[in-house]
Amino acid sequence: MGESGSGRTLLARAILGIPEPNWSITADRMMWNNQNLMDMSQAERRSLMGKDISIIFQDPSNCLDPALEVGEQLIEAMPTNKSLPFWRRAKDKKLNAKNWLRKVGVKDPERLMSSYAWELSEGECQKIMIAMAVAHQPRLLIADEPTNQMELNTQAQIFRLLTKLNQLQNVSILLISHELEKVAQWCENLTVIYSGQVMESGPTASIMSHPYHPYTKALIETIPDYDESISHKALLPTLPGSPPALQHPPIGCRLGPRCPEAQKKCVHQPKLCHYKDRYYACHFPYELEQNNDDATS
Ligand code: SF4
């Protein structure tokens, strides 16, 4: 979870091993299933991505080939049922593609499959990308703003499908979003990032009820309370300013220039501290005064 420009998509691309040409990824390790992704060759990473890890990108129309009908691309992405004789496999893949489209909320799969990406809305393209990503039932699904540009009832449908995959098919889902309300509703664990760094991480319920970090607290306060009446033209709470450019981060704590709790000590970068099942990077965390001595960095 984080604002636009906080580096969420960058993180997803680093996990997948598809960096931009001018990026360099440095990490001690990046573990998947007891294997270090950093030690793998490009070919090994690619085969793992097709099988075990999938992604739903947030700009679907750029990910589809404009020169091919989307049905053709979708059928190609469907898993092959090797138990069938080879002459029935193509028909089975087509049927499978239509079924997945229905599951992600497409009412008219025939029409969609015979269209080109540029003839469809962003929402329809996104549904196709979701069907492609979930058809292989990966073990980890990275969903980067999967319901962007979709109407509310389709969003709920997609989230129900993702929950079903998670609970019945054992698919872990890394949901990337800027909507804290949505993340709080659907995720068990939450990591808040800002300007490319982890600000706070831990179980969602515990963070939402007792945020330690001023940034998390500010984000929670921006969620409108629909139970209370808001006076006409009242300003909704916001955190002033905007995230810094990642090329020129501020000295010390990156939230410093925007933080309502900033003090002299904040010119030094806070370390990521650990307290019970929670992580936070702040010199002055809320709710921790009495337990500060127990926190470890
Ligand atoms: S370290 Fe200082 S500036 Fe950074 S979040 Fe904590 S209080 Fe705010």
GROMACS .gro file of C-alpha atoms and ligand atoms in nm:
model
  305
    1MET     CA    1   0.000   0.000   0.000
    2GLY     CA    2   0.134   0.344  -0.084
    3GLU     CA    3   0.072   0.665  -0.275
    4SER     CA    4   0.149   0.690  -0.646
    5GLY     CA    5   0.524   0.723  -0.692
    6SER     CA    6   0.610   0.529  -0.377
    7GLY     CA    7   0.771   0.244  -0.572
    8ARG     CA    8   0.505  -0.028  -0.548
    9THR     CA    9   0.514  -0.133  -0.914
   10LEU     CA   10   0.892  -0.113  -0.912
   11LEU     CA   11   0.895  -0.371  -0.631
   12ALA     CA   12   0.663  -0.604  -0.826
   13ARG     CA   13   0.885  -0.582  -1.134
   14ALA     CA   14   1.194  -0.653  -0.923
   15ILE     CA   15   1.030  -0.971  -0.788
   16LEU     CA   16   0.944  -1.080  -1.141
   17GLY     CA   17   1.293  -0.997  -1.271
   18ILE     CA   18   1.169  -0.760  -1.540
   19PRO     CA   19   1.351  -0.436  -1.457
   20GLU     CA   20   1.382  -0.138  -1.689
   21PRO     CA   21   1.721  -0.119  -1.871
   22ASN     CA   22   1.855   0.156  -1.640
   23TRP     CA   23   1.767  -0.023  -1.314
   24SER     CA   24   2.004  -0.223  -1.099
   25ILE     CA   25   1.857  -0.450  -0.834
   26THR     CA   26   2.065  -0.500  -0.520
   27ALA     CA   27   1.950  -0.729  -0.242
   28ASP     CA   28   2.113  -0.987  -0.019
   29ARG     CA   29   1.854  -1.240  -0.124
   30MET     CA   30   1.503  -1.276  -0.264
   31MET     CA   31   1.369  -1.612  -0.155
   32TRP     CA   32   1.099  -1.815  -0.325
   33ASN     CA   33   1.032  -2.172  -0.219
   34ASN     CA   34   1.380  -2.202  -0.060
   35GLN     CA   35   1.545  -2.080  -0.380
   36ASN     CA   36   1.724  -1.748  -0.411
   37LEU     CA   37   1.579  -1.564  -0.713
   38MET     CA   38   1.891  -1.345  -0.724
   39ASP     CA   39   2.108  -1.650  -0.805
   40MET     CA   40   1.886  -1.776  -1.088
   41SER     CA   41   1.956  -1.726  -1.459
   42GLN     CA   42   1.708  -1.529  -1.674
   43ALA     CA   43   1.579  -1.855  -1.829
   44GLU     CA   44   1.519  -2.011  -1.485
   45ARG     CA   45   1.342  -1.695  -1.367
   46ARG     CA   46   1.122  -1.693  -1.679
   47SER     CA   47   1.012  -2.055  -1.639
   48LEU     CA   48   0.930  -1.990  -1.271
   49MET     CA   49   0.726  -1.683  -1.365
   50GLY     CA   50   0.510  -1.870  -1.613
   51LYS     CA   51   0.439  -2.152  -1.369
   52ASP     CA   52   0.450  -2.034  -1.009
   53ILE     CA   53   0.425  -1.654  -1.018
   54SER     CA   54   0.185  -1.441  -1.226
   55ILE     CA   55   0.113  -1.072  -1.239
   56ILE     CA   56  -0.185  -0.857  -1.324
   57PHE     CA   57  -0.045  -0.527  -1.453
   58GLN     CA   58  -0.228  -0.198  -1.401
   59ASP     CA   59  -0.202  -0.084  -1.766
   60PRO     CA   60  -0.370  -0.380  -1.941
   61SER     CA   61  -0.415  -0.228  -2.288
   62ASN     CA   62  -0.035  -0.187  -2.319
   63CYS     CA   63   0.018  -0.554  -2.234
   64LEU     CA   64  -0.208  -0.690  -2.510
   65ASP     CA   65  -0.093  -0.716  -2.873
   66PRO     CA   66  -0.301  -0.467  -3.076
   67ALA     CA   67  -0.253  -0.669  -3.396
   68LEU     CA   68  -0.407  -0.992  -3.266
   69GLU     CA   69  -0.762  -1.067  -3.156
   70VAL     CA   70  -0.769  -1.087  -2.778
   71GLY     CA   71  -0.928  -1.434  -2.797
   72GLU     CA   72  -0.618  -1.566  -2.974
   73GLN     CA   73  -0.393  -1.423  -2.703
   74LEU     CA   74  -0.614  -1.554  -2.428
   75ILE     CA   75  -0.631  -1.907  -2.572
   76GLU     CA   76  -0.254  -1.910  -2.607
   77ALA     CA   77  -0.220  -1.824  -2.236
   78MET     CA   78  -0.451  -2.108  -2.122
   79PRO     CA   79  -0.285  -2.418  -1.972
   80THR     CA   80  -0.285  -2.730  -2.194
   81ASN     CA   81  -0.469  -3.033  -2.060
   82LYS     CA   82  -0.218  -3.305  -2.151
   83SER     CA   83  -0.453  -3.584  -2.046
   84LEU     CA   84  -0.667  -3.508  -2.355
   85PRO     CA   85  -0.583  -3.638  -2.707
   86PHE     CA   86  -0.401  -3.363  -2.900
   87TRP     CA   87  -0.687  -3.299  -3.147
   88ARG     CA   88  -0.918  -3.200  -2.859
   89ARG     CA   89  -0.672  -2.972  -2.678
   90ALA     CA   90  -0.735  -2.656  -2.884
   91LYS     CA   91  -1.112  -2.683  -2.831
   92ASP     CA   92  -1.059  -2.741  -2.460
   93LYS     CA   93  -0.837  -2.432  -2.432
   94LYS     CA   94  -1.100  -2.219  -2.608
   95LEU     CA   95  -1.369  -2.347  -2.372
   96ASN     CA   96  -1.142  -2.283  -2.077
   97ALA     CA   97  -1.077  -1.925  -2.197
   98LYS     CA   98  -1.452  -1.857  -2.220
   99ASN     CA   99  -1.511  -2.002  -1.873
  100TRP     CA  100  -1.241  -1.785  -1.719
  101LEU     CA  101  -1.384  -1.478  -1.888
  102ARG     CA  102  -1.725  -1.554  -1.737
  103LYS     CA  103  -1.564  -1.603  -1.395
  104VAL     CA  104  -1.405  -1.256  -1.408
  105GLY     CA  105  -1.739  -1.099  -1.494
  106VAL     CA  106  -1.755  -1.090  -1.877
  107LYS     CA  107  -2.114  -1.144  -1.986
  108ASP     CA  108  -2.043  -1.180  -2.357
  109PRO     CA  109  -1.713  -1.374  -2.398
  110GLU     CA  110  -1.769  -1.449  -2.771
  111ARG     CA  111  -1.779  -1.079  -2.863
  112LEU     CA  112  -1.479  -0.996  -2.648
  113MET     CA  113  -1.269  -1.278  -2.789
  114SER     CA  114  -1.324  -1.167  -3.146
  115SER     CA  115  -1.225  -0.805  -3.068
  116TYR     CA  116  -0.889  -0.627  -3.074
  117ALA     CA  117  -0.749  -0.463  -2.760
  118TRP     CA  118  -0.796  -0.114  -2.906
  119GLU     CA  119  -1.169  -0.179  -2.954
  120LEU     CA  120  -1.221  -0.255  -2.584
  121SER     CA  121  -1.242  -0.041  -2.272
  122GLU     CA  122  -0.961  -0.047  -2.012
  123GLY     CA  123  -1.191  -0.241  -1.776
  124GLU     CA  124  -1.254  -0.513  -2.037
  125CYS     CA  125  -0.880  -0.539  -2.114
  126GLN     CA  126  -0.814  -0.569  -1.742
  127LYS     CA  127  -1.058  -0.859  -1.713
  128ILE     CA  128  -0.875  -1.038  -1.996
  129MET     CA  129  -0.541  -0.986  -1.820
  130ILE     CA  130  -0.688  -1.121  -1.495
  131ALA     CA  131  -0.824  -1.430  -1.676
  132MET     CA  132  -0.477  -1.488  -1.829
  133ALA     CA  133  -0.302  -1.450  -1.493
  134VAL     CA  134  -0.530  -1.673  -1.288
  135ALA     CA  135  -0.590  -1.949  -1.545
  136HIS     CA  136  -0.263  -2.124  -1.451
  137GLN     CA  137  -0.355  -2.103  -1.083
  138PRO     CA  138  -0.011  -1.975  -0.982
  139ARG     CA  139   0.119  -2.008  -0.626
  140LEU     CA  140   0.181  -1.634  -0.604
  141LEU     CA  141  -0.030  -1.380  -0.785
  142ILE     CA  142   0.092  -1.020  -0.789
  143ALA     CA  143  -0.210  -0.799  -0.846
  144ASP     CA  144  -0.101  -0.443  -0.925
  145GLU     CA  145  -0.414  -0.230  -0.886
  146PRO     CA  146  -0.619  -0.510  -1.045
  147THR     CA  147  -0.953  -0.330  -1.040
  148ASN     CA  148  -0.838   0.006  -1.174
  149GLN     CA  149  -1.096   0.162  -1.407
  150MET     CA  150  -1.367  -0.092  -1.318
  151GLU     CA  151  -1.717  -0.022  -1.197
  152LEU     CA  152  -1.788  -0.102  -0.831
  153ASN     CA  153  -1.985  -0.425  -0.877
  154THR     CA  154  -1.713  -0.569  -1.106
  155GLN     CA  155  -1.451  -0.472  -0.849
  156ALA     CA  156  -1.637  -0.670  -0.584
  157GLN     CA  157  -1.668  -0.965  -0.825
  158ILE     CA  158  -1.292  -0.963  -0.895
  159PHE     CA  159  -1.207  -0.944  -0.526
  160ARG     CA  160  -1.441  -1.234  -0.453
  161LEU     CA  161  -1.265  -1.436  -0.725
  162LEU     CA  162  -0.923  -1.350  -0.580
  163THR     CA  163  -1.042  -1.447  -0.231
  164LYS     CA  164  -1.171  -1.779  -0.365
  165LEU     CA  165  -0.837  -1.848  -0.535
  166ASN     CA  166  -0.659  -1.763  -0.212
  167GLN     CA  167  -0.876  -1.970   0.019
  168LEU     CA  168  -0.966  -2.270  -0.197
  169GLN     CA  169  -0.669  -2.301  -0.435
  170ASN     CA  170  -0.397  -2.187  -0.194
  171VAL     CA  171  -0.284  -1.899  -0.417
  172SER     CA  172  -0.098  -1.628  -0.221
  173ILE     CA  173  -0.188  -1.281  -0.341
  174LEU     CA  174   0.033  -0.974  -0.322
  175LEU     CA  175  -0.217  -0.693  -0.370
  176ILE     CA  176  -0.073  -0.356  -0.464
  177SER     CA  177  -0.305  -0.064  -0.409
  178HIS     CA  178  -0.329   0.300  -0.309
  179GLU     CA  179  -0.671   0.249  -0.148
  180LEU     CA  180  -0.615   0.171   0.218
  181GLU     CA  181  -0.984   0.102   0.274
  182LYS     CA  182  -0.982  -0.175   0.014
  183VAL     CA  183  -0.656  -0.326   0.133
  184ALA     CA  184  -0.784  -0.328   0.492
  185GLN     CA  185  -1.095  -0.513   0.382
  186TRP     CA  186  -0.921  -0.787   0.180
  187CYS     CA  187  -0.568  -0.841   0.315
  188GLU     CA  188  -0.436  -1.024   0.620
  189ASN     CA  189  -0.101  -0.848   0.623
  190LEU     CA  190  -0.023  -0.494   0.527
  191THR     CA  191   0.301  -0.318   0.433
  192VAL     CA  192   0.292   0.059   0.393
  193ILE     CA  193   0.566   0.199   0.171
  194TYR     CA  194   0.667   0.557   0.108
  195SER     CA  195   0.933   0.686  -0.127
  196GLY     CA  196   1.063   0.333  -0.187
  197GLN     CA  197   1.098   0.240   0.181
  198VAL     CA  198   0.890   0.033   0.423
  199MET     CA  199   0.728   0.259   0.680
  200GLU     CA  200   0.525  -0.001   0.865
  201SER     CA  201   0.436  -0.365   0.824
  202GLY     CA  202   0.233  -0.625   1.012
  203PRO     CA  203  -0.114  -0.778   1.052
  204THR     CA  204  -0.373  -0.550   0.891
  205ALA     CA  205  -0.621  -0.547   1.181
  206SER     CA  206  -0.353  -0.450   1.431
  207ILE     CA  207  -0.214  -0.171   1.207
  208MET     CA  208  -0.559  -0.029   1.133
  209SER     CA  209  -0.656  -0.015   1.501
  210HIS     CA  210  -0.316   0.097   1.639
  211PRO     CA  211  -0.085   0.249   1.376
  212TYR     CA  212   0.269   0.311   1.504
  213HIS     CA  213   0.387   0.523   1.213
  214PRO     CA  214   0.272   0.886   1.154
  215TYR     CA  215   0.234   0.814   0.781
  216THR     CA  216   0.004   0.517   0.841
  217LYS     CA  217  -0.196   0.722   1.091
  218ALA     CA  218  -0.232   1.005   0.839
  219LEU     CA  219  -0.351   0.760   0.571
  220ILE     CA  220  -0.609   0.607   0.805
  221GLU     CA  221  -0.737   0.955   0.890
  222THR     CA  222  -0.795   1.029   0.521
  223ILE     CA  223  -1.055   0.748   0.499
  224PRO     CA  224  -1.392   0.932   0.506
  225ASP     CA  225  -1.623   0.840   0.794
  226TYR     CA  226  -1.962   0.788   0.631
  227ASP     CA  227  -2.137   0.754   0.969
  228GLU     CA  228  -2.075   1.117   1.055
  229SER     CA  229  -2.226   1.405   0.866
  230ILE     CA  230  -1.975   1.629   0.689
  231SER     CA  231  -2.062   1.995   0.664
  232HIS     CA  232  -2.098   2.159   0.324
  233LYS     CA  233  -1.761   2.244   0.164
  234ALA     CA  234  -1.573   2.099   0.464
  235LEU     CA  235  -1.215   2.001   0.383
  236LEU     CA  236  -1.139   1.631   0.410
  237PRO     CA  237  -0.826   1.545   0.609
  238THR     CA  238  -0.513   1.506   0.395
  239LEU     CA  239  -0.138   1.488   0.449
  240PRO     CA  240   0.000   1.811   0.300
  241GLY     CA  241   0.263   1.789   0.025
  242SER     CA  242   0.348   1.507  -0.214
  243PRO     CA  243   0.602   1.222  -0.220
  244PRO     CA  244   0.955   1.330  -0.318
  245ALA     CA  245   1.108   1.229  -0.652
  246LEU     CA  246   1.297   0.904  -0.600
  247GLN     CA  247   1.606   1.057  -0.767
  248HIS     CA  248   1.626   1.326  -0.496
  249PRO     CA  249   1.503   1.182  -0.164
  250PRO     CA  250   1.521   1.412   0.144
  251ILE     CA  251   1.802   1.372   0.398
  252GLY     CA  252   1.716   1.156   0.700
  253CYS     CA  253   1.362   1.025   0.728
  254ARG     CA  254   1.201   1.047   0.386
  255LEU     CA  255   0.869   1.150   0.537
  256GLY     CA  256   1.041   1.431   0.730
  257PRO     CA  257   0.923   1.734   0.523
  258ARG     CA  258   0.559   1.617   0.546
  259CYS     CA  259   0.556   1.457   0.890
  260PRO     CA  260   0.344   1.623   1.161
  261GLU     CA  261   0.562   1.462   1.431
  262ALA     CA  262   0.905   1.548   1.285
  263GLN     CA  263   1.176   1.649   1.534
  264LYS     CA  264   1.551   1.719   1.528
  265LYS     CA  265   1.640   1.350   1.547
  266CYS     CA  266   1.457   1.287   1.219
  267VAL     CA  267   1.752   1.421   1.016
  268HIS     CA  268   1.890   1.070   1.078
  269GLN     CA  269   1.734   0.790   0.879
  270PRO     CA  270   1.525   0.571   1.117
  271LYS     CA  271   1.600   0.198   1.109
  272LEU     CA  272   1.331  -0.061   1.056
  273CYS     CA  273   1.244  -0.171   1.412
  274HIS     CA  274   1.067  -0.485   1.519
  275TYR     CA  275   0.814  -0.516   1.799
  276LYS     CA  276   0.623  -0.845   1.832
  277ASP     CA  277   0.465  -0.909   1.489
  278ARG     CA  278   0.503  -0.548   1.373
  279TYR     CA  279   0.776  -0.356   1.189
  280TYR     CA  280   0.805   0.023   1.174
  281ALA     CA  281   1.062   0.281   1.069
  282CYS     CA  282   1.020   0.587   1.290
  283HIS     CA  283   1.208   0.750   1.580
  284PHE     CA  284   0.883   0.846   1.752
  285PRO     CA  285   0.623   0.573   1.700
  286TYR     CA  286   0.276   0.617   1.846
  287GLU     CA  287   0.151   0.383   2.117
  288LEU     CA  288   0.496   0.244   2.184
  289GLU     CA  289   0.628   0.480   2.451
  290GLN     CA  290   0.589   0.230   2.732
  291ASN     CA  291   0.724  -0.058   2.523
  292ASN     CA  292   1.002   0.128   2.346
  293ASP     CA  293   1.274  -0.055   2.536
  294ASP     CA  294   1.145  -0.389   2.404
  295ALA     CA  295   1.157  -0.283   2.039
  296THR     CA  296   1.454  -0.417   1.846
  297SER     CA  297   1.609  -0.276   1.533
  298SF4     S1  298   1.121   0.950   1.198
  298SF4    FE1  299   1.050   1.157   1.239
  298SF4     S2  300   0.995   1.244   1.040
  298SF4    FE2  301   1.011   1.022   1.018
  298SF4     S3  302   0.803   0.949   1.048
  298SF4    FE3  303   0.903   0.935   1.246
  298SF4     S4  304   0.857   1.130   1.347
  298SF4    FE4  305   0.811   1.157   1.130
   0.00000   0.00000   0.00000
